[in-house]
Short mmCIF file of C-alpha atoms in Angstrom, two decimals:
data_model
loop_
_atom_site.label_atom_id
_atom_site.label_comp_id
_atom_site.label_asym_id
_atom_site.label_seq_id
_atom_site.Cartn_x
_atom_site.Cartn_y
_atom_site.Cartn_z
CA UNK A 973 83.43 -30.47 47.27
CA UNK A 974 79.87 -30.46 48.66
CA UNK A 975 79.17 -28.59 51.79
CA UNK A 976 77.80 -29.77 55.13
CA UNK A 977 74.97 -29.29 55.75
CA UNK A 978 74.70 -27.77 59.37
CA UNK A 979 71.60 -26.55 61.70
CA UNK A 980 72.92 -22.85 63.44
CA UNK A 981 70.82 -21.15 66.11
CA UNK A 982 72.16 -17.72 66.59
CA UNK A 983 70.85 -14.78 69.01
CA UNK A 984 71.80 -11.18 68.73
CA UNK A 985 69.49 -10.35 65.34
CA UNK A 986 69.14 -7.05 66.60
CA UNK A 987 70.80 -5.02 63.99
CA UNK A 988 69.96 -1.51 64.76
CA UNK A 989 72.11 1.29 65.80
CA UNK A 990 73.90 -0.75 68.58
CA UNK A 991 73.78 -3.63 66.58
CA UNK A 992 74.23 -6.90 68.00
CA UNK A 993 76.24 -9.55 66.46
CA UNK A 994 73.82 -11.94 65.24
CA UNK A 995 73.67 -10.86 61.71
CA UNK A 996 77.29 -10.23 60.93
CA UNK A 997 78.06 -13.80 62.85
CA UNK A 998 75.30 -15.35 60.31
CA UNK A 999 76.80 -13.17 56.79
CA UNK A 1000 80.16 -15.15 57.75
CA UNK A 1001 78.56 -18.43 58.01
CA UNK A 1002 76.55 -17.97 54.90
CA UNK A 1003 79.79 -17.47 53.28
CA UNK A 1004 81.09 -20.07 54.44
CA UNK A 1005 82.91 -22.62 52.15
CA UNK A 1006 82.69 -25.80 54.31
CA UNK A 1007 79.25 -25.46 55.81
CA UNK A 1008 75.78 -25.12 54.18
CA UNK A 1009 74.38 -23.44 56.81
CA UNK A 1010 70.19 -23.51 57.94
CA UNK A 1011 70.19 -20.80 60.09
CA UNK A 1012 67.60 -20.70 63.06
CA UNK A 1013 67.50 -16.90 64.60
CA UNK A 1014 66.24 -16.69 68.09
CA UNK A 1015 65.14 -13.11 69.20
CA UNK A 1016 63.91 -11.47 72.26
CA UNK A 1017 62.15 -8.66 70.80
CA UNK A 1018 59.37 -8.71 67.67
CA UNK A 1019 60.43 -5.78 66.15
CA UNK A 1020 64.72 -7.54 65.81
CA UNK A 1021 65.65 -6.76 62.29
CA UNK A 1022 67.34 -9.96 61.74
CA UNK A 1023 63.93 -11.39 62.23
CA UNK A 1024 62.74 -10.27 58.76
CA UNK A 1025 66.27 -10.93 56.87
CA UNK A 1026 64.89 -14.20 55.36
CA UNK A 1027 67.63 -14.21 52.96
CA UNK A 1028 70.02 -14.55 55.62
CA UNK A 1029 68.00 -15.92 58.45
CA UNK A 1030 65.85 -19.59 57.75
CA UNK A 1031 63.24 -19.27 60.48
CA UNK A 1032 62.97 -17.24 64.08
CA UNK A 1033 61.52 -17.97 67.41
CA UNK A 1034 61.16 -16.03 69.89
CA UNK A 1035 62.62 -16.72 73.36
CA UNK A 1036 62.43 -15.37 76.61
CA UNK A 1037 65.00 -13.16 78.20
CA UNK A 1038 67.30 -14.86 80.24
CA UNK A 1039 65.72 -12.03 83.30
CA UNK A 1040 62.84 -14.10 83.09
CA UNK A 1041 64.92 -17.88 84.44
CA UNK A 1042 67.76 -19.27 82.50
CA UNK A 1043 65.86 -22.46 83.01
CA UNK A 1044 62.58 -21.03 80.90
CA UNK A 1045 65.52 -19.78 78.09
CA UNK A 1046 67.05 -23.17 78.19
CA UNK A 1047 63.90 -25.30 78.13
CA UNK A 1048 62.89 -23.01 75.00
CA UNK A 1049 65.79 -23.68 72.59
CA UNK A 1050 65.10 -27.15 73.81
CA UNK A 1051 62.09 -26.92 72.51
CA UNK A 1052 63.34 -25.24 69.45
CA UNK A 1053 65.79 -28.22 69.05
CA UNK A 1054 63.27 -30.71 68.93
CA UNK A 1055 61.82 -28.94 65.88
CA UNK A 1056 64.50 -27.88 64.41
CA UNK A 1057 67.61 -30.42 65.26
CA UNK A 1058 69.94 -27.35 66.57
CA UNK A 1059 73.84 -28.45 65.53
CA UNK A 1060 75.31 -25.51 66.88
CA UNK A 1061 74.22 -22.62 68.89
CA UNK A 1062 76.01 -19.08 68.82
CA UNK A 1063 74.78 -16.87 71.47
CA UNK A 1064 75.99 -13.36 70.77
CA UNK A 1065 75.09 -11.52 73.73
CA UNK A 1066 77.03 -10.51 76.94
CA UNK A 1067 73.74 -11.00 79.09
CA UNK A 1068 72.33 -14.30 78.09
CA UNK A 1069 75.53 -16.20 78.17
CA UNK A 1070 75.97 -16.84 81.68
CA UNK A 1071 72.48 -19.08 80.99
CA UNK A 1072 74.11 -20.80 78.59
CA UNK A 1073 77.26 -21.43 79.81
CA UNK A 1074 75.99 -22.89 82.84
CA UNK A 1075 73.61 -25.09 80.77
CA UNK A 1076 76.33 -25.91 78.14
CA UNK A 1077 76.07 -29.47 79.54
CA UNK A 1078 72.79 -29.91 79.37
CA UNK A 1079 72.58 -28.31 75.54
CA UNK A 1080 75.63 -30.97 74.89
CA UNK A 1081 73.66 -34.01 75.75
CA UNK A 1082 70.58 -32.91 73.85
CA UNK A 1083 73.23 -32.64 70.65
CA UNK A 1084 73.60 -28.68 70.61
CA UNK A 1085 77.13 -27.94 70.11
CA UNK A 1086 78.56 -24.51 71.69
CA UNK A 1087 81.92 -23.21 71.86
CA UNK A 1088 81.71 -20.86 75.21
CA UNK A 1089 83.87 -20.08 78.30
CA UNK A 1090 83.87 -21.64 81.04
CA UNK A 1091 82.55 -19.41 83.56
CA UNK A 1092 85.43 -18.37 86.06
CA UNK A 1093 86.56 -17.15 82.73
CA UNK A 1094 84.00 -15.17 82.18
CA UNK A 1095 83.91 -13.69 85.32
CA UNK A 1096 87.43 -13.08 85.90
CA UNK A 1097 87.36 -10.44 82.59
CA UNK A 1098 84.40 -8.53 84.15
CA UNK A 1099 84.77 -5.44 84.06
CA UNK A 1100 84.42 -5.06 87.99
CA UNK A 1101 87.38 -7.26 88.00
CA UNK A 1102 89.95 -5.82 85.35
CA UNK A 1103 92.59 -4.25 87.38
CA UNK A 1104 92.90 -7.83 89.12
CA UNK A 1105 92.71 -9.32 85.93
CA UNK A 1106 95.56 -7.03 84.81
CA UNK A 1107 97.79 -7.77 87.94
CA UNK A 1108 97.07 -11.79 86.97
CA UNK A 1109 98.03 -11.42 83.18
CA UNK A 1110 100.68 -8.50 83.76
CA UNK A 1111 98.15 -6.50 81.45
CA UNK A 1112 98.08 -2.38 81.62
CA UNK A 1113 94.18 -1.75 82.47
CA UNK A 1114 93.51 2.05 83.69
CA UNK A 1115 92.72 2.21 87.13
CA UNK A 1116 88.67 1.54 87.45
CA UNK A 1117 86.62 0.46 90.56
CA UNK A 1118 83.10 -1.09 91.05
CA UNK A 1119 80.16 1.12 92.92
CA UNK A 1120 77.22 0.21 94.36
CA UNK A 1121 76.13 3.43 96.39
CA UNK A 1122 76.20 7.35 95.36
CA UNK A 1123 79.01 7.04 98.18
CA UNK A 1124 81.50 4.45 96.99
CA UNK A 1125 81.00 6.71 93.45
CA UNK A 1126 81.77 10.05 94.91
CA UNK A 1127 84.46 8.63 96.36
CA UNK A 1128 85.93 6.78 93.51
CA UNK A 1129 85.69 9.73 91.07
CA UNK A 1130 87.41 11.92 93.77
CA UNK A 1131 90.47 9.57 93.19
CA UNK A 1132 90.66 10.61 89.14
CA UNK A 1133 91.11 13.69 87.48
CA UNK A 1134 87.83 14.44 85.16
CA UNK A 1135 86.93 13.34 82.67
CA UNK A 1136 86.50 9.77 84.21
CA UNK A 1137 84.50 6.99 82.43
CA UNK A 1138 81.13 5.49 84.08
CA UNK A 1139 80.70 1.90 82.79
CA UNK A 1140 77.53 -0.08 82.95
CA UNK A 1141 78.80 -4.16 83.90
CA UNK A 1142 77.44 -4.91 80.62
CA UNK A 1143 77.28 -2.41 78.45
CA UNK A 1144 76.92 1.54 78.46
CA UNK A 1145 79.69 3.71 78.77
CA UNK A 1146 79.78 7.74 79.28
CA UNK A 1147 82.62 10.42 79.79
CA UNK A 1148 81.69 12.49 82.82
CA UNK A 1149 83.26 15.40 83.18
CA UNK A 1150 82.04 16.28 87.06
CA UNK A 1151 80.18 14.69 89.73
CA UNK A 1152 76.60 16.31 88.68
CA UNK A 1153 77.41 14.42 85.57
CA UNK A 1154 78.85 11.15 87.19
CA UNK A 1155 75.81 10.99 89.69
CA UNK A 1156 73.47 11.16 86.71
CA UNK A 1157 75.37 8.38 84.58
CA UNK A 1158 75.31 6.53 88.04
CA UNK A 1159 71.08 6.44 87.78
CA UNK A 1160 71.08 5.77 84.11
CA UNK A 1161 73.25 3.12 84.25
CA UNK A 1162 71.95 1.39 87.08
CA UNK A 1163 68.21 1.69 86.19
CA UNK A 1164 69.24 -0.56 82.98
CA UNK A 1165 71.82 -2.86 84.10
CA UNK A 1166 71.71 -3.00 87.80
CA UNK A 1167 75.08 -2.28 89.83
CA UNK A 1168 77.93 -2.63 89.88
CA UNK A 1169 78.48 0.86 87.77
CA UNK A 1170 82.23 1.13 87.25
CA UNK A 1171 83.82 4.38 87.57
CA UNK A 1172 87.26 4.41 85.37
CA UNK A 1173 90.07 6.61 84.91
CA UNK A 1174 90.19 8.28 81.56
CA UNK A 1175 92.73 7.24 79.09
CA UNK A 1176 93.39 9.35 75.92
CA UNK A 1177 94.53 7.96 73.19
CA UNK A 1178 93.41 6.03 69.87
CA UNK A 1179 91.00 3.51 70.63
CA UNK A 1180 91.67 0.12 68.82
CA UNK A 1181 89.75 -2.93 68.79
CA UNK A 1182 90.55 -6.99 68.27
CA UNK A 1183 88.22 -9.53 67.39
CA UNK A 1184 89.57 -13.29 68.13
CA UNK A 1185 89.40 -16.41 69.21
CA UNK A 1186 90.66 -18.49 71.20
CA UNK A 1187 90.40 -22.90 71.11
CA UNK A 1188 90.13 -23.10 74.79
CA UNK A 1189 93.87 -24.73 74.78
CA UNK A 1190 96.07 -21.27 74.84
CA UNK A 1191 95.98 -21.10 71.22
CA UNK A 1192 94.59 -18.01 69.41
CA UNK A 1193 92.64 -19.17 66.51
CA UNK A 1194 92.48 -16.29 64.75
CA UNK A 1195 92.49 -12.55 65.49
CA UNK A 1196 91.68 -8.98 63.64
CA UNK A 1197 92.35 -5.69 64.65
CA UNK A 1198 90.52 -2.72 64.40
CA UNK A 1199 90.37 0.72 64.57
CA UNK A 1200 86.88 2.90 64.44
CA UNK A 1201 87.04 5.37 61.89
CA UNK A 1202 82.80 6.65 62.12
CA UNK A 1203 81.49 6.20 65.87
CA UNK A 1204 78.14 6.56 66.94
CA UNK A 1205 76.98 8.72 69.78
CA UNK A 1206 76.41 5.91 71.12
CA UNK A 1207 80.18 5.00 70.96
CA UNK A 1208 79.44 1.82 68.55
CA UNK A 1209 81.45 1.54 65.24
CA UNK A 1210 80.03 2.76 61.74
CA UNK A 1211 82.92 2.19 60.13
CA UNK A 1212 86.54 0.94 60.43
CA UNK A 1213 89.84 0.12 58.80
CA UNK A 1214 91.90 -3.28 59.54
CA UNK A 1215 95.29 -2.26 60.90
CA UNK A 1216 98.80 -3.60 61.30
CA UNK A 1217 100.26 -3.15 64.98
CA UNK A 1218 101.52 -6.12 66.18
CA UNK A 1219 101.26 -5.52 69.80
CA UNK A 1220 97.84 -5.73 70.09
CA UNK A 1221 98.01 -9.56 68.58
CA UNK A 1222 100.66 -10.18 70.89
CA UNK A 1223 98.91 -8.60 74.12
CA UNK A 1224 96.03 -10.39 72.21
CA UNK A 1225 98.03 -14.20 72.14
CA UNK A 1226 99.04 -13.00 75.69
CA UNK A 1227 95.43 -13.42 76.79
CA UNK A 1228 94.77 -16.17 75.03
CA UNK A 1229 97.72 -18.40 76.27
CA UNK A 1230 97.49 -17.29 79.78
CA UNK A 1231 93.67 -17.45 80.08
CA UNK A 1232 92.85 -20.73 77.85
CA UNK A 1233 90.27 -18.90 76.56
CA UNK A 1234 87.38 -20.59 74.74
CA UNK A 1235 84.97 -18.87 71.97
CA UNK A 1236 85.19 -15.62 70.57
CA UNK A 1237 85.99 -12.60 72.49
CA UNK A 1238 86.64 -8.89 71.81
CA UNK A 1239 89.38 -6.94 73.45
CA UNK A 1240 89.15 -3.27 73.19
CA UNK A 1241 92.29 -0.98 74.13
CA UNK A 1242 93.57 2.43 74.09
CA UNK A 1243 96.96 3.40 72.79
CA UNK A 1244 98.25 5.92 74.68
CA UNK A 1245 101.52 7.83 74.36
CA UNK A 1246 102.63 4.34 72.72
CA UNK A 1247 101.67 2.32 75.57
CA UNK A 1248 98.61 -0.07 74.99
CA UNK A 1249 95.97 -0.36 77.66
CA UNK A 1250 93.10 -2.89 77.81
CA UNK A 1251 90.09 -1.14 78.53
CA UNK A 1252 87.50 -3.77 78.08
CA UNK A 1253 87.39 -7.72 77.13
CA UNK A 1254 83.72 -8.53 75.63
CA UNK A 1255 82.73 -12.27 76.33
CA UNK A 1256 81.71 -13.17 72.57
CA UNK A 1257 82.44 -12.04 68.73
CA UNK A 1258 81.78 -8.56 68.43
CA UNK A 1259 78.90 -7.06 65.88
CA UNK A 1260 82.02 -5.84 63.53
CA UNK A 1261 83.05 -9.24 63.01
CA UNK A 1262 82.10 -9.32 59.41
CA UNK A 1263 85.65 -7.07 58.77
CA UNK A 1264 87.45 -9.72 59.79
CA UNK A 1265 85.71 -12.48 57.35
CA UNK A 1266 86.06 -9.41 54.57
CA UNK A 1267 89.86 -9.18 55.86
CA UNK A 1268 90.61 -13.24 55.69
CA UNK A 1269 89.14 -14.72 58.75
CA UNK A 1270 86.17 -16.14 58.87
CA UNK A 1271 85.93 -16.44 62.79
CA UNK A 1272 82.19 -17.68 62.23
CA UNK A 1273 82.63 -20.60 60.31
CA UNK A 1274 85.90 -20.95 62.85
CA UNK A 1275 83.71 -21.12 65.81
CA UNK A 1276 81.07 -23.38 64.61
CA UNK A 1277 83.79 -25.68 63.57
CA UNK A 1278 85.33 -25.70 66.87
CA UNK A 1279 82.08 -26.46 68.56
CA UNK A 1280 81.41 -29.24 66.52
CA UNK A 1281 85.00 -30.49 67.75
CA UNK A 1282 86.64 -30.03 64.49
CA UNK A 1283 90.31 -29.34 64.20
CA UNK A 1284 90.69 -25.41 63.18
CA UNK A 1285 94.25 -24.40 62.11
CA UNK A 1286 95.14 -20.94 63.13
CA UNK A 1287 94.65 -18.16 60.77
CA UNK A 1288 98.11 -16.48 60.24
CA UNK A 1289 97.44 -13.32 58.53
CA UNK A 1290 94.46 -11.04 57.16
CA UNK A 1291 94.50 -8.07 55.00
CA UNK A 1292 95.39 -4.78 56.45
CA UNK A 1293 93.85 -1.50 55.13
CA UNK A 1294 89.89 -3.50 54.62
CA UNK A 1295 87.72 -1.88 55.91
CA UNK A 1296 83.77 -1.55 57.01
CA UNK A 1297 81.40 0.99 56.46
CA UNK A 1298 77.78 0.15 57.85
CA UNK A 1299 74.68 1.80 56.44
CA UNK A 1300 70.92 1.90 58.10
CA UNK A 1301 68.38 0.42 55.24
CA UNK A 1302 64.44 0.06 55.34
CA UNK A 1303 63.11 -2.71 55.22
CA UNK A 1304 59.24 -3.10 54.24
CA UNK A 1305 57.59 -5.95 55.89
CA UNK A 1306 54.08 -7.32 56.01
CA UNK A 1307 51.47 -6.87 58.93
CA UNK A 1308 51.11 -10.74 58.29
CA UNK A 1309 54.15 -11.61 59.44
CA UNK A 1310 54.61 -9.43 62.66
CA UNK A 1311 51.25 -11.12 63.45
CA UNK A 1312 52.39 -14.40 62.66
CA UNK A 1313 55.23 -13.91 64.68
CA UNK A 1314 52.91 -12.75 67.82
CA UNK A 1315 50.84 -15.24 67.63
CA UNK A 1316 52.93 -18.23 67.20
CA UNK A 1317 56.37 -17.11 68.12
CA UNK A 1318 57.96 -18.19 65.22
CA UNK A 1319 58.72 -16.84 62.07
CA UNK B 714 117.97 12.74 59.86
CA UNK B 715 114.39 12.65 59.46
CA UNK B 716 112.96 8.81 58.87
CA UNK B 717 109.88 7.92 57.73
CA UNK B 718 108.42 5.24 59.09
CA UNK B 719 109.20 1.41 57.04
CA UNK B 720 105.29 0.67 56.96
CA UNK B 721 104.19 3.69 56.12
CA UNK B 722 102.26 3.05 52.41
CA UNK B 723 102.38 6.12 49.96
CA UNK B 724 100.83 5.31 46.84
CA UNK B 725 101.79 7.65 43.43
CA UNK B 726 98.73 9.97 43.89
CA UNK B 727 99.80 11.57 47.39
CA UNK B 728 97.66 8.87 49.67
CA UNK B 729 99.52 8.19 52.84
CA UNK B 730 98.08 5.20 54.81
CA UNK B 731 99.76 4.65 58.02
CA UNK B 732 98.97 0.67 58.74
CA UNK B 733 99.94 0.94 62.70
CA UNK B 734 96.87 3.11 63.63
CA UNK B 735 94.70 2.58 60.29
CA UNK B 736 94.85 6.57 59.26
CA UNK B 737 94.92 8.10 56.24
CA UNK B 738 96.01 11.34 54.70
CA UNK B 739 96.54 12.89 51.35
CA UNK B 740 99.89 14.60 50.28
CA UNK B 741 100.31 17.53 47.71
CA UNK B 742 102.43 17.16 44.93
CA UNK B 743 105.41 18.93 46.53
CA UNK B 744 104.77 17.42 49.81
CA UNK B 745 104.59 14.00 47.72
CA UNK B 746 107.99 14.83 45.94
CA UNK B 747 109.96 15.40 49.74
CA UNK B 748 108.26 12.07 51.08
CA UNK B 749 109.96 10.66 47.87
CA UNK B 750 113.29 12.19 48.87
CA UNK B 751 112.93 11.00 52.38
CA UNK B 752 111.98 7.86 51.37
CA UNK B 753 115.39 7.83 49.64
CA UNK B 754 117.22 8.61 52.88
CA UNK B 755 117.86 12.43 51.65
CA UNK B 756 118.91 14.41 54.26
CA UNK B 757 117.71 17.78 54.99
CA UNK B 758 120.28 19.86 53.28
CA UNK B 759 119.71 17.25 50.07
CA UNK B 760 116.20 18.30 49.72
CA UNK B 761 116.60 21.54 50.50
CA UNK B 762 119.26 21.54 47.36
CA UNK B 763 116.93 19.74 45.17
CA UNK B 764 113.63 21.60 45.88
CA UNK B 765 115.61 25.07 45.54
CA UNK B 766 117.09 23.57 42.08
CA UNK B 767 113.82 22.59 40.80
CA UNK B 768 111.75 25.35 41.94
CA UNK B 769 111.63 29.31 41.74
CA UNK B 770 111.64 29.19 45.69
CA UNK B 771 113.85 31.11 48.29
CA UNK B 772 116.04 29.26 51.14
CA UNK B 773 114.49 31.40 53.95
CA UNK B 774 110.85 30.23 52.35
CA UNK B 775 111.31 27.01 51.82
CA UNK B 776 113.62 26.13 55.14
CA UNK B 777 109.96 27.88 56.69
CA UNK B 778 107.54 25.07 55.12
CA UNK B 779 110.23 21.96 55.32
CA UNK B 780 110.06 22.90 58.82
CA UNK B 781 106.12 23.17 59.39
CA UNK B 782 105.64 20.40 57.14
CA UNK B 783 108.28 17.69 58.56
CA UNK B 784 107.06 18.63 61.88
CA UNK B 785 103.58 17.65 60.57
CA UNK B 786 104.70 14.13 59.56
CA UNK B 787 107.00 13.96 63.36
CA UNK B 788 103.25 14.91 64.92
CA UNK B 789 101.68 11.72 63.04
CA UNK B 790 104.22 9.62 63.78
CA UNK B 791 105.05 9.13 60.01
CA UNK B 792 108.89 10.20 60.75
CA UNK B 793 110.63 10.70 63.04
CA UNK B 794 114.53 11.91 64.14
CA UNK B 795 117.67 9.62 63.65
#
């Protein structure tokens, strides 16, 4: 059977230490048996690794940050599109999807297909807004609160024992072990990703990790889970080992069902004295996705299918005991290119 | 009676993958050959029989690493009491 031939803009090419999705979300479409992928990359920074991966990745542009105007971000990959014929777009980071959520309709009627939630769905799973999320979905989330002042965070960490967690709204998170520490997080955090900071009571346990997705209708389309063997300092996964514990697909089909949720989506959780709290729920496939297409479930090719409106039947099962280990590599790359890049914005 | 865990995966060589949490760990021979008997649904007064038939080993010894070492596979949740 031939494959389709299908145009795929994806963001999130940054593969470096904190890698972003991108390039794990394009290694499952490339393997994908139903589509023959062109894949358009779309970066925000020159120096994106993806960018240069020209085995994986057809062409780049660059775009602006969604900081700049969603409108200038939008009217970009429109631009883009008329060059290029986008079929799908996959954006793969937290920030820039509220652009392209709310401009999901306009992308629709220019022919780019997305599969993205709607936004009181994204907003509800904000971190800000977990323990009310919890009380909604009858979820166990550790007890966090939002801050805004050096106040409102003295006061919240007074409420926990140390260590407490300090939580950037998008991404960032330290242990603190007093206030000195807390109030320092506090300025980080805020410097890079504005306030709310979230101060959160410390859970320990074994941290595990789903990836899924969901068809929008209550119906989880497929979901891996996950636990981090090699973890960065900066808390990211190096490496990791599918694993068999049915409660986190059923907390997992729990969300799903209750939420209608729509896209891919990452929920990460803490097993504790064999009780399983949700300590996060990331808005998009997360940059270890690539287990799960090694593991059975190619939730790539999934979610370009579902954006294109095709019927996706749910993936039942996946190999337990696969697992990841990621490596840093050099690549050399030409002056010419960089400059190319520079000066025309594409690649 | 001590149980091991039903998903618990020990392959021939000593490797002990626990599925539940994704962790791994590598048994000795001997501590191979008990997992064996537990597997079987030995109880602890079986092993004990069979290790001290097999092996040039004292009860007071032995009773001191069954102990240690089943309260080893109770801390990782491998086994636990029945």
């Amino acid at each position: 059977m031939s494959r389709k031939p299908v145009t795929i803009a994806v963001t999130g090419l940054n593969n470096i230490d904190s890698p972003g999705p991108g390039i794990p979300v394009i290694r499952g479409l490339r393997e994908s048996a139903f589509f023959e992928p062109r894949i358009v990359g779309l970066a925000y920074e020159k120096l994106e690794p993806g960018i240069f991966m020209h085995d994986l990745v057809d062409k780049t542009y660059m775009v602006p940050y969604p900081s700049e105007g969603s409108n200038a971000l939008i009217e970009r990959v429109l631009e883009i599109h008329r060059q290029e014929k986008i079929d799908v777009l996959i954006p793969n980071f937290d920030a820039e999807l509220y652009a392209f959520m709310k401009s999901a309709e306009v992308l629709r009627k220019a022919g780019i297909a997305t599969f993205l939630p709607t936004i009181a769905q994204f907003e509800e799973r904000h971190k800000s807004n977990l323990p009310e999320y919890g009380e909604r979905y009858g979820l166990d989330i550790p007890k966090s609160q939002a801050v805004g002042t050096l106040e409102e965070l003295e006061k919240a960490v007074k409420e926990y024992d140390f260590p407490v967690m300090i939580k950037g709204k998008y991404y960032d998170a330290y242990i603190v072990q007093n206030l000195q520490q807390a109030q320092n997080y506090f300025f980080k955090i805020s410097a890079k990703w504005g306030t709310p900071v979230i101060v959160q009571e410390y859970i320990i346990g074994t941290e595990l990790n789903v990836t899924a997705l969901g068809d929008g209708e209550g119906n989880t389309t497929g979901a891996v889970a996950m636990r981090k063997t090699y973890i960065t300092d900066k808390g990211k996964a190096w490496g990791g080992i599918t694993i068999d514990e049915p409660r986190l697909l059923d907390i997992t089909n729990k969300v799903m069902q209750q939420t209608k949720w729509r896209g891919g989506m990452e929920i990460e959780m803490i097993k504790s004295n064999d009780k399983i709290y949700i300590i996060e729920i990331n808005p998009r496939i997360p940059a270890w996705v690539y287990l799960a297409v090694g593991a059975g479930q190619n939730h790539p090719e999934a979610l370009a299918k579902l954006a294109l409106g095709m019927k996706v039947e749910p993936f039942e099962s996946y190999e337990v005991g696969k697992m990841f280990v990621r490596y840093s590599y050099d690549m050399i790359v030409s002056i010419k290119e960089l400059e190319k890049l520079t000066i025309n914005g594409e690649l | 009676m001590l149980k091991l865990n039903k998903n618990i995966a020990i392959s021939d060589t000593g490797y002990v993958f626990d599925p539940s949490i994704g962790e791994s760990y590598t048994l000795n021979p001997i501590g191979l050959e008990i997992v064996e008997l537990l597997k079987a649904n030995k109880t602890d007064n079986e092993i004990k029989s069979i290790i001290l038939e097999r092996y040039d080993v004292d009860d007071a010894t032995f009773e001191r690493y069954y102990i240690d070492f089943t309260g080893m596979l109770k801390n990782y949740q491998l086994a636990k009491d029945e």
